[in-house]
């Protein structure tokens, strides 16, 4: 080793070597069981210990995998920003075990937040409320509000309880890349940056939570997600507004939720939404391009189906099923050295809003 080191230029000696890949621990909670198996509890204890010591742990939630740190530990939270290369101006969501923990982090607790927490938590909806003094400024990017969410994943909640602290957790991907819906996606994207990955299998929802600002009346949806406006209106008992669709190409982003800039969630392969995908795919193939295609069943004609340079992926015709597979499909196609990914334009109807939002951002190059 010493002999080898002698050959390393002096300038490189002492430079940190890439970290080894982190351990991945499988965890589960079989349906019907009153408690998880002993190995899962042991894994959660390990993770909770790491989190209390300031470590970074990738955790499953029902939406996407999160990159978690103790939300009350500034240095640990700083580690999240560095690992993701996330701009310091983009605040994090704090994950809680229940509504009581959420209230303990809020400066005040608006009626809309109370109703959403009572009716829709645990669940894929994040409330933005005034920040309490316990929450370090780095979590909220210096802002006076904090985003809080109680995940509908029993193992995530059990981990928060074990750690005994709320967990700041953005999606466990590099900033601007596609969110992970499996532990393997985390390993590929951030493998050398995390201390431990908890693997509970693929995420059920597949896209990030709905974010709703409860500091204004009526409350405003900042990011569309798995829970639709009608469900939020029913919970709140009154109207809920949209903060505005992604601005048209060329316009500056509406800086209401800092993380909803126009380009986001994008695969490395350039992606195009198409209203006439059959013609577009045929054109690209004729041009000698290698094409991936997220297709609704009826758009792939027999003439294209077998083409050697085409990877056509049939996508579900319902928005929840589509959302569940969307990121996993983009991750898989990104491994195939394709020139272009073409996506059939999803329907304009309201239930497709969150999927359209993510695809529009992925296409904004
Ligand atoms: O489903 C999810 O929400 C996942 C899982 C891991 O829980 N998390 C997630 O976190 O998507 P992230 O950091 O990728 O997205 C958080 C979004 C960003 O758009 C951010 O700008 C916004 O929430 N946000 C966080 N705090 C906010 C605040 N105080 N006011 C407005 N927007 C906020
Ligand atoms: Mg994200």
PDB file of C-alpha atoms in Angstrom, residues 280-292 307-310 337-340:
ATOM      1  CA  UNK A 280     -43.159  11.210 -34.455  1.00  0.00           C
ATOM      2  CA  UNK A 281     -41.698   7.831 -33.487  1.00  0.00           C
ATOM      3  CA  UNK A 282     -41.747   6.651 -37.113  1.00  0.00           C
ATOM      4  CA  UNK A 283     -39.955   9.842 -38.159  1.00  0.00           C
ATOM      5  CA  UNK A 284     -37.207   9.451 -35.546  1.00  0.00           C
ATOM      6  CA  UNK A 285     -36.707   5.777 -36.416  1.00  0.00           C
ATOM      7  CA  UNK A 286     -36.462   6.646 -40.123  1.00  0.00           C
ATOM      8  CA  UNK A 287     -33.776   9.111 -39.088  1.00  0.00           C
ATOM      9  CA  UNK A 288     -31.756   6.275 -37.548  1.00  0.00           C
ATOM     10  CA  UNK A 289     -32.507   7.263 -33.950  1.00  0.00           C
ATOM     11  CA  UNK A 290     -32.944   4.900 -31.022  1.00  0.00           C
ATOM     12  CA  UNK A 291     -36.280   5.666 -29.427  1.00  0.00           C
ATOM     13  CA  UNK A 292     -38.034   4.882 -26.148  1.00  0.00           C
ATOM     14  CA  UNK A 307     -38.632  -2.280 -34.691  1.00  0.00           C
ATOM     15  CA  UNK A 308     -35.084  -3.042 -33.489  1.00  0.00           C
ATOM     16  CA  UNK A 309     -34.277   0.510 -32.449  1.00  0.00           C
ATOM     17  CA  UNK A 310     -37.523   1.016 -30.551  1.00  0.00           C
ATOM     18  CA  UNK A 337     -28.524   4.614 -24.493  1.00  0.00           C
ATOM     19  CA  UNK A 338     -31.506   6.010 -26.378  1.00  0.00           C
ATOM     20  CA  UNK A 339     -31.514   9.191 -28.415  1.00  0.00           C
ATOM     21  CA  UNK A 340     -35.007  10.243 -27.425  1.00  0.00           C
TER      22      UNK A 340
END
